[in-house]
Coordinates of C-alpha atoms and ligand atoms in Angstrom, one line a residue:
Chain A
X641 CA -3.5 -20.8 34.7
X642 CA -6.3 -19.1 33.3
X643 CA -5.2 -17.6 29.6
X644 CA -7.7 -15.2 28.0
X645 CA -7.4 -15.0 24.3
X646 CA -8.3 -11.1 24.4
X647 CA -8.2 -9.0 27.3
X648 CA -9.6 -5.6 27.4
X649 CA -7.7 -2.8 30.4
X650 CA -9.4 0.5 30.8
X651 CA -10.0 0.8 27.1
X652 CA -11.9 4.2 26.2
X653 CA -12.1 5.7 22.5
X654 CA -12.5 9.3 22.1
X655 CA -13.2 10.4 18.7
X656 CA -11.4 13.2 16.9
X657 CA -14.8 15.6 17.2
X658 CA -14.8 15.4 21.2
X659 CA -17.3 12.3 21.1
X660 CA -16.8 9.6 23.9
X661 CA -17.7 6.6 22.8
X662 CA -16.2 4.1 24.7
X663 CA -15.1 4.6 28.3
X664 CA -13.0 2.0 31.6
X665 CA -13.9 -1.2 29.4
X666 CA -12.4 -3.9 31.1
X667 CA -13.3 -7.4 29.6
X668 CA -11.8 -10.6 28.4
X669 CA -12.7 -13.1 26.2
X670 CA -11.4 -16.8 26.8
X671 CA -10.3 -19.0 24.0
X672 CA -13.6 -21.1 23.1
X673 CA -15.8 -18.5 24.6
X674 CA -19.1 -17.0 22.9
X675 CA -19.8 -14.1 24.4
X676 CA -22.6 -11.4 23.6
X677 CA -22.5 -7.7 23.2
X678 CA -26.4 -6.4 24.2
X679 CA -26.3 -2.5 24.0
X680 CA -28.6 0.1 22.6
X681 CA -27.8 1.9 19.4
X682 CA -25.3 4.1 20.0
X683 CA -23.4 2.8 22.7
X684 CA -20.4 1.8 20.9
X685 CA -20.5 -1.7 20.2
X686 CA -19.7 -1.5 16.9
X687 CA -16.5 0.7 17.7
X688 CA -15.5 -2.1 20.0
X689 CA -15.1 -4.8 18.0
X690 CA -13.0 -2.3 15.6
X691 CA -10.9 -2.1 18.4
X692 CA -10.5 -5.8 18.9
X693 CA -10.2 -5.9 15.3
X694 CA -7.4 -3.8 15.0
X695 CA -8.9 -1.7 12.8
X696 CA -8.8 1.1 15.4
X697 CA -6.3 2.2 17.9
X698 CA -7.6 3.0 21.2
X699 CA -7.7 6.9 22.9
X700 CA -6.7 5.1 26.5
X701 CA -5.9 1.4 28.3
X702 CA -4.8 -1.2 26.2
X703 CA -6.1 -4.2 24.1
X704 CA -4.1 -7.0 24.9
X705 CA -3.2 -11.1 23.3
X706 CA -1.8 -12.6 25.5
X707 CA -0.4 -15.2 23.1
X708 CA 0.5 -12.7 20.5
X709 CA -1.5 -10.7 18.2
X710 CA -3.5 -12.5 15.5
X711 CA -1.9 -13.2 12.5
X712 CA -4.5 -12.0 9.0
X713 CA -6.8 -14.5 8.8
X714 CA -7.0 -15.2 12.0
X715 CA -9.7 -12.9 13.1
X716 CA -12.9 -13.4 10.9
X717 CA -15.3 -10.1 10.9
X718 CA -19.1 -9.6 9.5
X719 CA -19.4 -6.0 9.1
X720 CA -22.7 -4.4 10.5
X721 CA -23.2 -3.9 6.2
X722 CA -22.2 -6.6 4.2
X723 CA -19.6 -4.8 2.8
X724 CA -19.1 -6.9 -0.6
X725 CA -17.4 -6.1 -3.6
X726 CA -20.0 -5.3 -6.1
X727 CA -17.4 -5.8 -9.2
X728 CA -17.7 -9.7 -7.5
X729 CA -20.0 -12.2 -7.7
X730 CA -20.3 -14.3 -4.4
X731 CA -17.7 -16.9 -5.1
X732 CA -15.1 -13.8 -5.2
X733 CA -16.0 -11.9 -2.6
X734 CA -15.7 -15.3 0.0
X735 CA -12.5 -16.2 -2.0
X736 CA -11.5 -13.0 -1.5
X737 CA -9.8 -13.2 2.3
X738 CA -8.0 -16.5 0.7
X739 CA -6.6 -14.8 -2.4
X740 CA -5.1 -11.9 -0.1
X741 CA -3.5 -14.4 1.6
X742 CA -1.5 -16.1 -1.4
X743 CA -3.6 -18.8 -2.4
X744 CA -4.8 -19.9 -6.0
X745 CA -8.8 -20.0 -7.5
X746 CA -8.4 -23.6 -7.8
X747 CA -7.3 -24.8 -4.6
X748 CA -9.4 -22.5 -2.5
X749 CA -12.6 -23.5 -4.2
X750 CA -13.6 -26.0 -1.5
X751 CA -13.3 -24.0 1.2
X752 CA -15.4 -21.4 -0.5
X753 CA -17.7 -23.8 -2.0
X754 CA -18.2 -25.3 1.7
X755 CA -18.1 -21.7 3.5
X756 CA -21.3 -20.8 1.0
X757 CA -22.8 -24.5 2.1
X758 CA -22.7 -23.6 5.4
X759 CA -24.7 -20.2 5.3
X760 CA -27.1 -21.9 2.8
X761 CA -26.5 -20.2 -0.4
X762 CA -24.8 -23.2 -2.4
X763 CA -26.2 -22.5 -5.3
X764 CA -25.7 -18.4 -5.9
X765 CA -22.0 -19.3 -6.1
X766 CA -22.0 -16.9 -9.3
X767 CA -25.0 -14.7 -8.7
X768 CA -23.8 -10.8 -8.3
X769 CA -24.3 -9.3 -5.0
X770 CA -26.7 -6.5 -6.4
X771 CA -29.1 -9.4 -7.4
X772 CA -29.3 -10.8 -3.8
X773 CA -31.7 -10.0 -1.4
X774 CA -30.1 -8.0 1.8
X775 CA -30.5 -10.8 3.8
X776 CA -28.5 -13.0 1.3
X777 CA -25.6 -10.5 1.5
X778 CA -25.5 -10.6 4.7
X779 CA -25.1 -14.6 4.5
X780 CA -22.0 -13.9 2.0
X781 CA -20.4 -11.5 4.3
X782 CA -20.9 -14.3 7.1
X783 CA -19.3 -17.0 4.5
X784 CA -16.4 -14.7 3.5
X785 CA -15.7 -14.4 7.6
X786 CA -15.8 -18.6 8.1
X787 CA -13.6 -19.0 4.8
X788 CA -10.5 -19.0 6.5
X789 CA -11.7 -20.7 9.8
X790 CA -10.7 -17.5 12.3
X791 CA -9.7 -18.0 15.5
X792 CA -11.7 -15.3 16.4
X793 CA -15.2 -14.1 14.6
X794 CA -16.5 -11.0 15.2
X795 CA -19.9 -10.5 14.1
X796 CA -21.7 -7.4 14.6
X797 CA -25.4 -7.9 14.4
X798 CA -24.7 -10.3 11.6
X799 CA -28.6 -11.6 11.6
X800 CA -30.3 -8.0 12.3
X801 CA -31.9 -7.7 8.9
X802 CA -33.3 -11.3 9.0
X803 CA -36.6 -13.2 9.4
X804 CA -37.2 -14.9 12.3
X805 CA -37.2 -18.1 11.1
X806 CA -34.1 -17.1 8.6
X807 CA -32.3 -15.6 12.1
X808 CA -33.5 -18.9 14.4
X809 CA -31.6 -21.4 11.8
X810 CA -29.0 -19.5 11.4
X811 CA -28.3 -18.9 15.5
X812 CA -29.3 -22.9 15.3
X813 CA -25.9 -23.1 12.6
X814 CA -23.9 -21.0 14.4
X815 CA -23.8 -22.8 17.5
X816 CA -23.4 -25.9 15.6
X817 CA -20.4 -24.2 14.6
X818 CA -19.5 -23.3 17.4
X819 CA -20.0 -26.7 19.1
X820 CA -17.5 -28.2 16.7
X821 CA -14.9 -26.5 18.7
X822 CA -11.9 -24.4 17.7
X823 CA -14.1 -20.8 17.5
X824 CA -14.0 -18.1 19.6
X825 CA -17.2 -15.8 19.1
X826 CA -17.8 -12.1 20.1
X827 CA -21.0 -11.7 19.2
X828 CA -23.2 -7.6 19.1
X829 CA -27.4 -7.7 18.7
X830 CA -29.7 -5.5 20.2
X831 CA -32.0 -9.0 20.7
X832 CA -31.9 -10.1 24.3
X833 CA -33.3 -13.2 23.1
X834 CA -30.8 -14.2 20.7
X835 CA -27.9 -13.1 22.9
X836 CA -29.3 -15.3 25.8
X837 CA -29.8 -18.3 23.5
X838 CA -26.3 -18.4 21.9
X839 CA -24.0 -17.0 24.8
X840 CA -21.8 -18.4 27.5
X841 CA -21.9 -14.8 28.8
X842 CA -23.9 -11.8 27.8
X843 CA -22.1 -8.5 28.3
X844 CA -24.6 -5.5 28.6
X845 CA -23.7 -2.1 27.6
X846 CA -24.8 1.1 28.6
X847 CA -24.6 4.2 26.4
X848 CA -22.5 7.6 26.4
X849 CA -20.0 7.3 26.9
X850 CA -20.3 3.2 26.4
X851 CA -19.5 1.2 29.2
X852 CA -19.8 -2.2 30.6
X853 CA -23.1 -2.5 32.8
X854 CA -23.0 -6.2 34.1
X855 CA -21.5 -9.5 32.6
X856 CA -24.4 -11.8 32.5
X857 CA -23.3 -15.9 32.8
X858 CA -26.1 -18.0 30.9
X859 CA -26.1 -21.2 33.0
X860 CA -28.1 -23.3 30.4
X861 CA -26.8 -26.6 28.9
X862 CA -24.8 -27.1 25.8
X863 CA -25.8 -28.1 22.9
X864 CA -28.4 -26.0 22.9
X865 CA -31.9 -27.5 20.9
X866 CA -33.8 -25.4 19.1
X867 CA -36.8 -26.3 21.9
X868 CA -34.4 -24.3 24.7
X869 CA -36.2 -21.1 23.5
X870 CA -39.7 -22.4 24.9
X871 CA -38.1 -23.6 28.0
X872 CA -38.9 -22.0 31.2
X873 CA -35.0 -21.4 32.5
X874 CA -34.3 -19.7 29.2
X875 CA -37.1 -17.2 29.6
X876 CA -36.5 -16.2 33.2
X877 CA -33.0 -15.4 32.2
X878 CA -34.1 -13.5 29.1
X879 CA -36.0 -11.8 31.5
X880 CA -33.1 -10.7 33.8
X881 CA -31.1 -9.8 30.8
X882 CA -34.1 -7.1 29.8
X883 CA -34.2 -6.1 33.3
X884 CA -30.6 -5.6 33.5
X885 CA -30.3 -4.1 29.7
X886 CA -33.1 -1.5 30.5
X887 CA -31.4 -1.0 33.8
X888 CA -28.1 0.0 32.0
X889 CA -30.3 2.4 29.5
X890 CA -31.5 4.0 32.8
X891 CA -28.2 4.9 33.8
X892 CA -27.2 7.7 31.3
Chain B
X1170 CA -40.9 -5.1 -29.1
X1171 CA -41.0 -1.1 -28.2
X1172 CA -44.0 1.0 -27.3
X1173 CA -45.0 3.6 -29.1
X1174 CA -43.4 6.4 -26.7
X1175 CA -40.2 4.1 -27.3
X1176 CA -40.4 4.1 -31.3
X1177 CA -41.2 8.1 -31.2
X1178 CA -38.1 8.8 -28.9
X1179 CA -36.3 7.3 -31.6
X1180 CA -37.6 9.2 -34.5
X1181 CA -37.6 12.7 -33.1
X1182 CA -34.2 13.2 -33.5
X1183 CA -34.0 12.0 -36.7
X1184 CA -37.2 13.8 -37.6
X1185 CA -35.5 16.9 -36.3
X1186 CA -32.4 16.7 -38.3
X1187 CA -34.3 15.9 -41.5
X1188 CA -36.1 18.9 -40.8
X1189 CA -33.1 21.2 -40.4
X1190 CA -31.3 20.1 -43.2
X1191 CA -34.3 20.5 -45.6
X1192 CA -34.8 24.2 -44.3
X1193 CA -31.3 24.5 -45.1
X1194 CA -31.2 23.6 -48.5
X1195 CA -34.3 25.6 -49.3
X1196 CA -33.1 28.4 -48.0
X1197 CA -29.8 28.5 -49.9
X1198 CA -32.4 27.5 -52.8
X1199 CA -35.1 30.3 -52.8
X1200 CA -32.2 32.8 -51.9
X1201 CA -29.9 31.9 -54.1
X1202 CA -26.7 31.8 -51.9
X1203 CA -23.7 31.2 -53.9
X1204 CA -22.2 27.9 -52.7
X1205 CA -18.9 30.0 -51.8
X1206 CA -20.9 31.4 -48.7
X1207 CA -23.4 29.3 -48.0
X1208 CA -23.3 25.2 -49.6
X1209 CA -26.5 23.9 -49.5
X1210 CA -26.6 20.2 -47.9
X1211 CA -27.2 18.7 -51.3
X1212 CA -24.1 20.4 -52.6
X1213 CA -21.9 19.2 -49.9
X1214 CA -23.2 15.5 -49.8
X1215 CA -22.1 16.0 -53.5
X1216 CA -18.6 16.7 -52.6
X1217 CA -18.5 14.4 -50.1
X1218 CA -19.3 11.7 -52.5
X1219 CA -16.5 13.5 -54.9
X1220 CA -14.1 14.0 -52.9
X1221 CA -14.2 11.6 -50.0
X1222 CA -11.5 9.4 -50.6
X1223 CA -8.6 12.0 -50.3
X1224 CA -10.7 13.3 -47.5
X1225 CA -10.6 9.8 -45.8
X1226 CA -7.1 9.9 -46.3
X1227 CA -6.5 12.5 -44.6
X1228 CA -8.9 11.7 -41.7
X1229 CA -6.9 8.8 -41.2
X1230 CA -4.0 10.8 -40.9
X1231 CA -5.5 12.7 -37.9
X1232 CA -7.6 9.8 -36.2
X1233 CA -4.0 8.4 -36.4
X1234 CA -2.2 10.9 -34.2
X1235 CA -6.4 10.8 -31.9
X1236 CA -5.8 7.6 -30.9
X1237 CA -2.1 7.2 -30.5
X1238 CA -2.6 10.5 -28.3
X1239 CA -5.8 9.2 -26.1
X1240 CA -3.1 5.8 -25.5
X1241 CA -0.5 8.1 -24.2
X1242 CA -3.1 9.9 -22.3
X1243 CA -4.7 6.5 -21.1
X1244 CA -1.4 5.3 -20.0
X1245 CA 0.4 8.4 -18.6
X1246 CA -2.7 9.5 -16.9
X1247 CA -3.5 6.2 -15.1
X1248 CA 0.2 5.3 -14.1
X1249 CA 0.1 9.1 -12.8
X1250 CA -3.1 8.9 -10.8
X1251 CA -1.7 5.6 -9.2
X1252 CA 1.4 7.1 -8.1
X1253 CA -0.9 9.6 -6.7
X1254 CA -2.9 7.1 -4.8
X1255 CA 0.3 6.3 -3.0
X1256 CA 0.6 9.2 -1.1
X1257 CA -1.0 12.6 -0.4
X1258 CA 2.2 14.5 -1.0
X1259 CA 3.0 12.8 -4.1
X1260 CA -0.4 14.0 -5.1
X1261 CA -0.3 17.4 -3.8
X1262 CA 3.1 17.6 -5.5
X1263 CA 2.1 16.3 -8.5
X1264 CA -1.2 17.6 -9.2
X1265 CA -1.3 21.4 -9.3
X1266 CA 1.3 20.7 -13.0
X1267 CA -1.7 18.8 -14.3
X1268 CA -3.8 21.4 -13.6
X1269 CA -1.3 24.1 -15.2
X1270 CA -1.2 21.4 -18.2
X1271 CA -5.1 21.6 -18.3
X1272 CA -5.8 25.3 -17.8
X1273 CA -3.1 26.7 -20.5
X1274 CA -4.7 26.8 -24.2
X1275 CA -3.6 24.7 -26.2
X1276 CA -3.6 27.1 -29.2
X1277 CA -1.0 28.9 -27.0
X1278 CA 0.9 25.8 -26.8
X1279 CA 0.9 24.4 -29.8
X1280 CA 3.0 26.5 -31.7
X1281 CA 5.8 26.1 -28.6
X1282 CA 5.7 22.0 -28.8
X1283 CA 5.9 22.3 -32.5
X1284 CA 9.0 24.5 -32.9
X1285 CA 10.9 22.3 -29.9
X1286 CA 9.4 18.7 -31.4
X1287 CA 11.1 18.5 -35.0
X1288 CA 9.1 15.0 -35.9
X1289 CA 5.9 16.2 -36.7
X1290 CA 3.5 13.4 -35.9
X1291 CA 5.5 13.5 -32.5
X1292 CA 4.5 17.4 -32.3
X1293 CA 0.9 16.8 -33.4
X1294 CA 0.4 13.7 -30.5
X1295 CA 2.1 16.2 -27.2
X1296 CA -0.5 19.0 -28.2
X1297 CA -3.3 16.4 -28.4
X1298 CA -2.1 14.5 -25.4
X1299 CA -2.0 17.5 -23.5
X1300 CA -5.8 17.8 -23.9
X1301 CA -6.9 14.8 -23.6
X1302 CA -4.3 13.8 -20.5
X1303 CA -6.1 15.8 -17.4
X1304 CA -9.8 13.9 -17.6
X1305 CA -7.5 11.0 -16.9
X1306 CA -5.5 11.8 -14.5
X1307 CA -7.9 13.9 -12.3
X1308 CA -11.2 11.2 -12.6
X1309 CA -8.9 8.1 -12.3
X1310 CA -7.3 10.2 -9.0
X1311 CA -10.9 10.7 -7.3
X1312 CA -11.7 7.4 -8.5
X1313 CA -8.7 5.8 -6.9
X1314 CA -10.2 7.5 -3.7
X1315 CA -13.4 6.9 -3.5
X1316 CA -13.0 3.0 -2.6
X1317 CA -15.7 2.0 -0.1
X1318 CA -14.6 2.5 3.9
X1319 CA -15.8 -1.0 4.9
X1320 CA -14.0 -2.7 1.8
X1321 CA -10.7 -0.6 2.8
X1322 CA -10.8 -1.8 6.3
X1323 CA -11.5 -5.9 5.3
X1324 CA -8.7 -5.7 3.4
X1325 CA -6.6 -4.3 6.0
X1326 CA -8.1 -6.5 8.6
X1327 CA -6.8 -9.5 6.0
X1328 CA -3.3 -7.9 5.7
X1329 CA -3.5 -6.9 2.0
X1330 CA -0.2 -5.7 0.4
X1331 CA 0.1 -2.4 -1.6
X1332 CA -0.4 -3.8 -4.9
X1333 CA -3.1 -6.1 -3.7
X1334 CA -5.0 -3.3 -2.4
X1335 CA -4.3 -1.7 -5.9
X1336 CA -5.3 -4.4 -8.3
X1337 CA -8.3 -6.0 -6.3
X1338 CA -9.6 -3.0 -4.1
X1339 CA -8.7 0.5 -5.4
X1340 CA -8.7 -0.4 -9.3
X1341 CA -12.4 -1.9 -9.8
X1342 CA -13.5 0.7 -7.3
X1343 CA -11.8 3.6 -10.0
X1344 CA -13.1 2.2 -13.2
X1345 CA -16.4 3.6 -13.5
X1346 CA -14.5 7.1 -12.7
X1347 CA -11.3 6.0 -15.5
X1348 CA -14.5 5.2 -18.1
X1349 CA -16.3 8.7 -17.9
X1350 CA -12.7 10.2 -17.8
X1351 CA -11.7 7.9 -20.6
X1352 CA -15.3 9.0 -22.9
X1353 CA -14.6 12.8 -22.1
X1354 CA -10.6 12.5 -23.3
X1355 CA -11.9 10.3 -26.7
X1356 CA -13.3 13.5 -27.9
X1357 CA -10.4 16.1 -26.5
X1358 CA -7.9 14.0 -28.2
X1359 CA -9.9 15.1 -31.0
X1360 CA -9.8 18.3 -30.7
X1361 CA -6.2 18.6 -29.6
X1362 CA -5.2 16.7 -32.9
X1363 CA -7.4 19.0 -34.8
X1364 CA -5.9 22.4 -33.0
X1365 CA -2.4 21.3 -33.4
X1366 CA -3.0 20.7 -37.2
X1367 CA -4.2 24.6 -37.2
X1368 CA -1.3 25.5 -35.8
X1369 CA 1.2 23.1 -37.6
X1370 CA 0.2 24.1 -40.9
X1371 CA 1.6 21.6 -43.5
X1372 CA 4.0 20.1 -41.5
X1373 CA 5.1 16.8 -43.2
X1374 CA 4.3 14.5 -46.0
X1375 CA 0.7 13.7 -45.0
X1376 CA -1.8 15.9 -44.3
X1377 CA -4.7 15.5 -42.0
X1378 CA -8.3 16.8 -42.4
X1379 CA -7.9 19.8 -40.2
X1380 CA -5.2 21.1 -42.4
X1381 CA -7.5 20.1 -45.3
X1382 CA -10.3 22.0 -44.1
X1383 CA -7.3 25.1 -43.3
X1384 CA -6.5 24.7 -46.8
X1385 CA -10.0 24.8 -48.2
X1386 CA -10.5 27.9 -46.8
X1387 CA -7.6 29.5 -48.3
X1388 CA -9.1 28.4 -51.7
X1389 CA -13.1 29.5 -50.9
X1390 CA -13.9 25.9 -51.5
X1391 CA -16.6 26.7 -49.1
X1392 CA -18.8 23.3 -49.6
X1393 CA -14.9 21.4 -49.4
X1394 CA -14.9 22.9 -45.3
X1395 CA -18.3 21.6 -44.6
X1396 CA -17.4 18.3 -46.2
X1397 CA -14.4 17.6 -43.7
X1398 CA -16.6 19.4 -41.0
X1399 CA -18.9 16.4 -41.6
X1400 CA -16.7 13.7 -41.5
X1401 CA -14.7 15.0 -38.2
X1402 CA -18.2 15.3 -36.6
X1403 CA -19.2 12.1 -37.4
X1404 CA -15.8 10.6 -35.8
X1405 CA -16.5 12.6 -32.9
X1406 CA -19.2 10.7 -32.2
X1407 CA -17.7 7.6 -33.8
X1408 CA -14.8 7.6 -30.8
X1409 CA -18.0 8.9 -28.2
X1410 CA -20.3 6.0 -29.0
X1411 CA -17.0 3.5 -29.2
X1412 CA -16.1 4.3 -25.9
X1413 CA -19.6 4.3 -24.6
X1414 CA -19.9 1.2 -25.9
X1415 CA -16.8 -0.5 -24.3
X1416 CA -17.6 1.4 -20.6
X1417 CA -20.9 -0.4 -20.5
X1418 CA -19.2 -3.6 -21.7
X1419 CA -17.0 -3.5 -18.8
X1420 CA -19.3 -1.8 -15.9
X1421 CA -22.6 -3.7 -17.3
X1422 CA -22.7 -6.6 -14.5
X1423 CA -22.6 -4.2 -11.3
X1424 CA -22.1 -0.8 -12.0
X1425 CA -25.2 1.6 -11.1
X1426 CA -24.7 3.2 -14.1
X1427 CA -24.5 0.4 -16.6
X1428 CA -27.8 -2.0 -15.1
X1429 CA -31.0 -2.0 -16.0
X1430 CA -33.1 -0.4 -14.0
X1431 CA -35.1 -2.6 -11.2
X1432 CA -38.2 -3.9 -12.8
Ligands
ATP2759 N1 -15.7 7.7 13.0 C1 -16.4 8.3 14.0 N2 -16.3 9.6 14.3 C2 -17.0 10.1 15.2 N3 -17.9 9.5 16.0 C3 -18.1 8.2 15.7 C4 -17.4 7.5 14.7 N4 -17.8 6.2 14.7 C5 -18.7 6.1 15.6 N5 -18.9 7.3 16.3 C6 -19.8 7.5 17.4 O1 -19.6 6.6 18.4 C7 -20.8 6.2 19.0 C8 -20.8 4.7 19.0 O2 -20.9 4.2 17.7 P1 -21.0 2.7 17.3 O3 -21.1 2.6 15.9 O4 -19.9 2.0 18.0 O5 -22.4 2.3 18.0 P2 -23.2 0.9 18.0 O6 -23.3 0.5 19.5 O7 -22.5 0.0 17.1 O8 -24.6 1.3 17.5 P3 -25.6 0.5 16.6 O9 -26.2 -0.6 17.4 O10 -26.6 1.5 16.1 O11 -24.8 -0.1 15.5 C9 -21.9 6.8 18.3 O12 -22.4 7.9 19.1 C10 -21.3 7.4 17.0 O13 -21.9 8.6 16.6
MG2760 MG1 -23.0 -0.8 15.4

């Protein structure tokens, strides 16, 4: 039997102030998956993943696991800001998820140390976060989320303040990542390019209130080489994800 | 090395007070003010220099009873503004007293705390805490508060306990707001101490230099007055530039207000 590790029924989120934002979401997420979010701004992506997070409570329909909600530390977010703690240098702000859950400076320091290896900043292990450049936080806020190896990441346009070439070897890492096994990844960008180079499935949104357009399954192999994005297969579906994206922005 | 804009920001002031306290002395010169209205500068450098051992003494005595009262304050007004944090109606329970604490005069006070509080250094350090207690309380509350949105919802995505939440989230988030509460109470705790001497009279054995000052007066010692008016000046800004000091010492590496600007 097919077990999703999330599954989604009818959830809508109505704000306080009368605004819809979310509205008859019905998706799941299967253990192993990487999925994309592709919306405009606006349409309540980032509101989603609270949702999934926990960090909201839906206004309708349900959010369900059906093996149990996560436990802390099982869900890994990156914030649409970095969110770090500017009394912190980097080393406590990726520590940080570690320390909350009970365990010493000393014996977490390789899984920080390797958590900064992996987004490439090794060596600003004890720089302060108001001396980085944005794109650098946004690195540390991806570290802090790995730290504690989540079942679940959530990363809401983690790469959107990026270079190119920054964004490509980081999408490059990520699905290295992701190849290793054991990660689930719900992934929000407004690039149709990145989300059809990383996904298993693209999910495009429409706006007000934000619903699901059309589920988009990216038949390209896995692993996927850097030299995919010059391939012909991968640009015909990128195109068929615009199409369908601008389709969905049609629709309000 | 400074510029010259730098080196001119620096001798203004001093330029400036020079200036003021030479007009001074020429004036009570060409006018011949008796010393009883009007010391000259000279004249009160001179008792100063006379008397400023006994003065010392006694503004020892008072800095005493400043600084015990601004530790009561620190840590009645911090463990107060964390219970607040707790919960709104603590807070809305708790914080219309601190205000009626804050908005009664303390010279109206005083004399009440110092009838009911036989021990007098215990009398003097409730007016003086009173003072300096509501800076505290109400900047360390907001500060408590103000703890980024996004930083609030990682630790409850991580499952943070109260007192984690506390000590690593809502603490370094209030300190910048404790410090400028902290700098404003350092020279309350002053004043309270110096009010509740006015009011106490002689009260025990020792003496502070408010009472001094009280006592000059009674005696037309005119240049006396000034004297002590010098020295609790100059601690005013001894406990201001101490506290300045240690807020930048703690807030230097990331606090807006302690880093250089961008370059
Ligand atoms: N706390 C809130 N109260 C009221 N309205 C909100 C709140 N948070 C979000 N909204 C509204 O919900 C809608 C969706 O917001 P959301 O942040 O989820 O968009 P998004 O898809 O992530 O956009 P972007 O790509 O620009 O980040 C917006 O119209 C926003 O104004
Ligand atoms: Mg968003």
């Amino acid at each position: 039997m097919h077990r999703p590790l999330v599954r989604l029924e009818n959830v809508a989120k109505t704000f306080p102030d009368g605004l819809e934002a979310l509205a008859g979401i019905d998706m799941e997420v299967g253990r192993g998956d990487f999925v994309s979010l592709l919306g405009p701004s606006g349409c309540g992506k980032s509101t989603l993943l609270r949702l999934i997070a926990g960090l909201a409570q839906p206004s309708g329909g349900q959010v369900l696991w059906p093996d149990g909600p996560p436990a802390p530390g099982r869900i890994g977010y990156v914030f649409q800001d970095p969110t770090l703690m500017p009394w912190g240098d980097v080393f406590d702000n990726v520590y940080l998820p570690l320390r909350i859950a009970g365990q010493g400076r000393k014996a977490a320091r390789p899984a920080v140390e390797a958590a900064l290896a992996l987004v490439g900043l090794a060596d600003f292990a004890h720089a302060q976060p108001h001396a980085l450049s944005g794109g650098m936080r946004m690195r540390v806020s991806l570290a802090r989320a790995l730290v504690t190896r989540p079942a679940l990441l959530l990363l809401d346009e983690p790469f959107g303040a990026l270079d190119e070439i920054t964004r490509f070897r980081l999408n490059d890492d990520l699905l290295r990542l992701w190849g290793e096994g054991g990660w689930t990844v719900l992934f929000v960008t407004h690039s149709v390019f990145e989300a059809v180079f990383l996904s298993q499935r693209v999910l495009i949104m429409g706006p007000r209130p934000g619903r699901i357009h059309a589920a988009i399954e990216i038949e390209l192999p896995q692993p996927r080489p850097p030299e995919l994005r010059m391939g012909a297969d991968y640009q015909r579906i990128c195109a068929a994800a615009s199409a369908s994206l601008a389709q969905a922005m049609g629709s309000c | 090395m400074l510029t010259r804009a730098a080196w001119l920001g620096r001798l203004a002031p001093a330029l400036l007070g020079l200036l003021v306290i030479a007009g001074w002395e020429a004036l009570v010169r060409f006018n011949d003010i008796p010393s009883y209205v009007l010391p000259g500068p000279l004249a009160v450098a001179e008792t100063l220099w006379r008397e400023g051992s006994s003065l010392l003494a006694a503004l020892l005595v008072t800095l005493r009873v400043t600084l015990a009262a601004l530790l009561v304050a620190t840590l009645t007004g911090v463990l107060l503004a964390a219970l607040m944090a707790q919960s709104a109606w603590i807070e809305r329970s708790l914080m219309p007293y601190a205000v009626f604490l804050q908005v009664t005069p303390i010279v109206a006070i005083a004399p009440l705390i110092i009838i009911y509080v036989e021990q007098p250094f215990l009398a003097l350090l409730a007016c003086a805490w009173i003072v300096a207690f509501f800076p505290l309380v109400a900047n360390t509350a907001a500060g408590l508060r103000s703890a980024d949105r996004g930083l609030q919802d990682l630790f409850r995505l991580y499952g943070a306990g109260r007192l984690q939440r506390l000590r690593l989230l809502l603490w370094p988030s209030a300190l910048p707001h404790f410090l400028a509460g902290l700098r404003i109470s350092g020279g309350l705790a002053l004043i309270g101490a110096v009010v509740a001497e006015f009011v106490a009279g002689t009260g025990g054995s020792e003496t502070g230099i408010a009472f001094r000052i009280l006592e000059a007066g009674y005696r037309l010692q005119v240049p006396k007055m000034f004297a002590g008016l010098v020295l609790l000046a100059l601690t005013g800004i001894g406990i201001y530039a101490a506290l300045a000091w240690f807020s930048r010492l703690l807030l230097r590496r990331w606090h807006e207000s302690a880093l250089p600007p961008r370059s």
